[in-house]
Amino acid sequence: MIDQLINWGNSDPRKLFLVDGLGAMLSAFLLGVVLVEFEEYFGIPRPTLYTLALLPCLFASYDFFCYQKKNRNIAPLLKGIALLNISYCLLSIGLAIYHYERITYLAWGYILIEVLIVMTLAMIELKVSDS
């Protein structure tokens, strides 16, 4: 399945920016609105949620800018968002560990699922950028 996604990304690498940007907007909404509204069930402090929500907003701006570019050599741009995504995952895990006494299993589930999805996308972006 990963190979199919890589082939799909290779057919038009710009599509990966669109997928990444839409996913980033979803993450920003979930973190900055939904998880904030249900903070008592997740245990992640509001300032941490807002920080984690701001980054995907910035990433989405980058993604949509890159998607609009007609640049033929988008490999460095794709590699850039992949590295930002990996950094975001590491930050998310780091903040979860920092707040480990406070966050719930529900929050751990959310974070781990998001990290799994974002890391998979980053891996695909890196593979496509190397093609």
PDB file of C-alpha atoms in Angstrom:
ATOM      1  CA  MET A   1       0.000   0.000   0.000  1.00  0.00           C
ATOM      2  CA  ILE A   2       2.852   2.400   0.804  1.00  0.00           C
ATOM      3  CA  ASP A   3       4.333   1.667  -2.630  1.00  0.00           C
ATOM      4  CA  GLN A   4       1.001   2.586  -4.234  1.00  0.00           C
ATOM      5  CA  LEU A   5       0.963   5.875  -2.332  1.00  0.00           C
ATOM      6  CA  ILE A   6       4.542   6.593  -3.399  1.00  0.00           C
ATOM      7  CA  ASN A   7       3.619   5.854  -7.036  1.00  0.00           C
ATOM      8  CA  TRP A   8       0.573   8.113  -6.676  1.00  0.00           C
ATOM      9  CA  GLY A   9       2.819  10.861  -5.280  1.00  0.00           C
ATOM     10  CA  ASN A  10       5.354  10.389  -8.067  1.00  0.00           C
ATOM     11  CA  SER A  11       2.631  10.874 -10.694  1.00  0.00           C
ATOM     12  CA  ASP A  12       2.219  14.497  -9.553  1.00  0.00           C
ATOM     13  CA  PRO A  13       4.285  15.384  -6.456  1.00  0.00           C
ATOM     14  CA  ARG A  14       2.387  18.650  -6.027  1.00  0.00           C
ATOM     15  CA  LYS A  15      -0.643  16.607  -4.859  1.00  0.00           C
ATOM     16  CA  LEU A  16       1.307  15.719  -1.717  1.00  0.00           C
ATOM     17  CA  PHE A  17       1.333  19.399  -0.748  1.00  0.00           C
ATOM     18  CA  LEU A  18      -2.444  19.483  -1.079  1.00  0.00           C
ATOM     19  CA  VAL A  19      -2.901  16.347   1.051  1.00  0.00           C
ATOM     20  CA  ASP A  20      -0.401  17.632   3.624  1.00  0.00           C
ATOM     21  CA  GLY A  21      -2.065  21.052   3.767  1.00  0.00           C
ATOM     22  CA  LEU A  22      -5.556  19.638   4.225  1.00  0.00           C
ATOM     23  CA  GLY A  23      -4.265  17.287   6.919  1.00  0.00           C
ATOM     24  CA  ALA A  24      -2.521  20.179   8.638  1.00  0.00           C
ATOM     25  CA  MET A  25      -5.752  22.173   8.661  1.00  0.00           C
ATOM     26  CA  LEU A  26      -7.565  19.192  10.188  1.00  0.00           C
ATOM     27  CA  SER A  27      -4.868  18.864  12.869  1.00  0.00           C
ATOM     28  CA  ALA A  28      -5.057  22.566  13.649  1.00  0.00           C
ATOM     29  CA  PHE A  29      -8.842  22.354  14.030  1.00  0.00           C
ATOM     30  CA  LEU A  30      -8.745  19.255  16.195  1.00  0.00           C
ATOM     31  CA  LEU A  31      -5.991  20.609  18.447  1.00  0.00           C
ATOM     32  CA  GLY A  32      -7.065  24.254  18.595  1.00  0.00           C
ATOM     33  CA  VAL A  33     -10.819  23.748  18.820  1.00  0.00           C
ATOM     34  CA  VAL A  34     -11.940  20.202  19.629  1.00  0.00           C
ATOM     35  CA  LEU A  35      -9.265  19.149  22.130  1.00  0.00           C
ATOM     36  CA  VAL A  36      -9.392  22.585  23.768  1.00  0.00           C
ATOM     37  CA  GLU A  37     -13.151  22.214  24.212  1.00  0.00           C
ATOM     38  CA  PHE A  38     -12.661  18.799  25.826  1.00  0.00           C
ATOM     39  CA  GLU A  39      -9.479  19.594  27.733  1.00  0.00           C
ATOM     40  CA  GLU A  40     -10.671  17.777  30.861  1.00  0.00           C
ATOM     41  CA  TYR A  41     -10.931  14.506  28.886  1.00  0.00           C
ATOM     42  CA  PHE A  42      -7.512  14.841  27.253  1.00  0.00           C
ATOM     43  CA  GLY A  43      -5.530  16.577  29.959  1.00  0.00           C
ATOM     44  CA  ILE A  44      -3.309  18.507  27.578  1.00  0.00           C
ATOM     45  CA  PRO A  45      -3.027  22.122  28.803  1.00  0.00           C
ATOM     46  CA  ARG A  46      -4.573  24.794  26.578  1.00  0.00           C
ATOM     47  CA  PRO A  47      -1.294  26.649  25.918  1.00  0.00           C
ATOM     48  CA  THR A  48       0.253  23.399  24.675  1.00  0.00           C
ATOM     49  CA  LEU A  49      -2.764  22.695  22.459  1.00  0.00           C
ATOM     50  CA  TYR A  50      -2.635  26.191  20.999  1.00  0.00           C
ATOM     51  CA  THR A  51       1.087  25.852  20.322  1.00  0.00           C
ATOM     52  CA  LEU A  52       0.572  22.503  18.622  1.00  0.00           C
ATOM     53  CA  ALA A  53      -2.345  23.962  16.610  1.00  0.00           C
ATOM     54  CA  LEU A  54      -0.358  26.981  15.414  1.00  0.00           C
ATOM     55  CA  LEU A  55       2.347  24.907  13.744  1.00  0.00           C
ATOM     56  CA  PRO A  56       0.003  23.043  11.365  1.00  0.00           C
ATOM     57  CA  CYS A  57      -1.475  26.420  10.376  1.00  0.00           C
ATOM     58  CA  LEU A  58       1.982  27.548   9.321  1.00  0.00           C
ATOM     59  CA  PHE A  59       2.639  24.227   7.579  1.00  0.00           C
ATOM     60  CA  ALA A  60      -0.661  24.497   5.679  1.00  0.00           C
ATOM     61  CA  SER A  61       0.336  27.958   4.435  1.00  0.00           C
ATOM     62  CA  TYR A  62       3.653  26.531   3.214  1.00  0.00           C
ATOM     63  CA  ASP A  63       1.872  23.555   1.615  1.00  0.00           C
ATOM     64  CA  PHE A  64      -0.668  25.650  -0.277  1.00  0.00           C
ATOM     65  CA  PHE A  65       2.048  28.056  -1.436  1.00  0.00           C
ATOM     66  CA  CYS A  66       4.114  25.132  -2.744  1.00  0.00           C
ATOM     67  CA  TYR A  67       1.052  23.529  -4.346  1.00  0.00           C
ATOM     68  CA  GLN A  68       0.436  26.709  -6.353  1.00  0.00           C
ATOM     69  CA  LYS A  69       4.035  26.920  -7.575  1.00  0.00           C
ATOM     70  CA  LYS A  70       4.657  25.698 -11.082  1.00  0.00           C
ATOM     71  CA  ASN A  71       8.283  25.011 -10.185  1.00  0.00           C
ATOM     72  CA  ARG A  72       9.531  21.849 -11.850  1.00  0.00           C
ATOM     73  CA  ASN A  73      12.041  21.137  -9.097  1.00  0.00           C
ATOM     74  CA  ILE A  74       9.806  20.793  -6.080  1.00  0.00           C
ATOM     75  CA  ALA A  75      11.907  18.050  -4.492  1.00  0.00           C
ATOM     76  CA  PRO A  76      13.611  20.455  -2.034  1.00  0.00           C
ATOM     77  CA  LEU A  77      10.236  21.943  -1.081  1.00  0.00           C
ATOM     78  CA  LEU A  78       8.784  18.479  -0.548  1.00  0.00           C
ATOM     79  CA  LYS A  79      11.779  17.464   1.517  1.00  0.00           C
ATOM     80  CA  GLY A  80      11.341  20.661   3.552  1.00  0.00           C
ATOM     81  CA  ILE A  81       7.756  19.894   4.566  1.00  0.00           C
ATOM     82  CA  ALA A  82       8.708  16.282   5.306  1.00  0.00           C
ATOM     83  CA  LEU A  83      11.403  17.456   7.733  1.00  0.00           C
ATOM     84  CA  LEU A  84       9.007  19.957   9.311  1.00  0.00           C
ATOM     85  CA  ASN A  85       6.455  17.160   9.766  1.00  0.00           C
ATOM     86  CA  ILE A  86       9.032  14.924  11.432  1.00  0.00           C
ATOM     87  CA  SER A  87      10.051  17.789  13.734  1.00  0.00           C
ATOM     88  CA  TYR A  88       6.399  18.393  14.597  1.00  0.00           C
ATOM     89  CA  CYS A  89       5.968  14.717  15.529  1.00  0.00           C
ATOM     90  CA  LEU A  90       9.024  14.825  17.770  1.00  0.00           C
ATOM     91  CA  LEU A  91       7.741  18.006  19.423  1.00  0.00           C
ATOM     92  CA  SER A  92       4.294  16.434  19.964  1.00  0.00           C
ATOM     93  CA  ILE A  93       5.802  13.379  21.615  1.00  0.00           C
ATOM     94  CA  GLY A  94       8.158  15.547  23.656  1.00  0.00           C
ATOM     95  CA  LEU A  95       5.321  17.715  24.942  1.00  0.00           C
ATOM     96  CA  ALA A  96       3.254  14.633  25.761  1.00  0.00           C
ATOM     97  CA  ILE A  97       6.146  13.227  27.776  1.00  0.00           C
ATOM     98  CA  TYR A  98       6.626  16.599  29.477  1.00  0.00           C
ATOM     99  CA  HIS A  99       2.942  16.544  30.544  1.00  0.00           C
ATOM    100  CA  TYR A 100       2.816  12.771  31.155  1.00  0.00           C
ATOM    101  CA  GLU A 101       1.390  13.163  34.667  1.00  0.00           C
ATOM    102  CA  ARG A 102      -1.527  15.177  33.367  1.00  0.00           C
ATOM    103  CA  ILE A 103      -2.532  13.752  29.994  1.00  0.00           C
ATOM    104  CA  THR A 104      -4.975  10.876  29.650  1.00  0.00           C
ATOM    105  CA  TYR A 105      -4.921   7.682  27.625  1.00  0.00           C
ATOM    106  CA  LEU A 106      -7.302   9.387  25.212  1.00  0.00           C
ATOM    107  CA  ALA A 107      -4.694  12.102  24.599  1.00  0.00           C
ATOM    108  CA  TRP A 108      -1.957   9.500  24.128  1.00  0.00           C
ATOM    109  CA  GLY A 109      -4.180   7.748  21.602  1.00  0.00           C
ATOM    110  CA  TYR A 110      -4.771  10.961  19.681  1.00  0.00           C
ATOM    111  CA  ILE A 111      -1.080  11.887  19.679  1.00  0.00           C
ATOM    112  CA  LEU A 112       0.093   8.447  18.610  1.00  0.00           C
ATOM    113  CA  ILE A 113      -2.453   8.213  15.789  1.00  0.00           C
ATOM    114  CA  GLU A 114      -1.545  11.699  14.549  1.00  0.00           C
ATOM    115  CA  VAL A 115       2.173  10.894  14.727  1.00  0.00           C
ATOM    116  CA  LEU A 116       1.631   7.645  12.821  1.00  0.00           C
ATOM    117  CA  ILE A 117      -0.273   9.429  10.048  1.00  0.00           C
ATOM    118  CA  VAL A 118       2.099  12.395   9.813  1.00  0.00           C
ATOM    119  CA  MET A 119       5.224  10.219   9.885  1.00  0.00           C
ATOM    120  CA  THR A 120       3.788   8.005   7.132  1.00  0.00           C
ATOM    121  CA  LEU A 121       3.104  11.072   5.016  1.00  0.00           C
ATOM    122  CA  ALA A 122       6.602  12.419   5.730  1.00  0.00           C
ATOM    123  CA  MET A 123       8.128   9.103   4.661  1.00  0.00           C
ATOM    124  CA  ILE A 124       6.166   9.214   1.393  1.00  0.00           C
ATOM    125  CA  GLU A 125       7.220  12.841   0.835  1.00  0.00           C
ATOM    126  CA  LEU A 126      10.878  11.946   1.392  1.00  0.00           C
ATOM    127  CA  LYS A 127      10.671   8.959  -0.988  1.00  0.00           C
ATOM    128  CA  VAL A 128       8.962  11.031  -3.682  1.00  0.00           C
ATOM    129  CA  SER A 129      11.455  13.892  -3.260  1.00  0.00           C
ATOM    130  CA  ASP A 130      14.325  11.430  -3.787  1.00  0.00           C
ATOM    131  CA  SER A 131      12.763  10.016  -6.991  1.00  0.00           C
TER     132      SER A 131
END
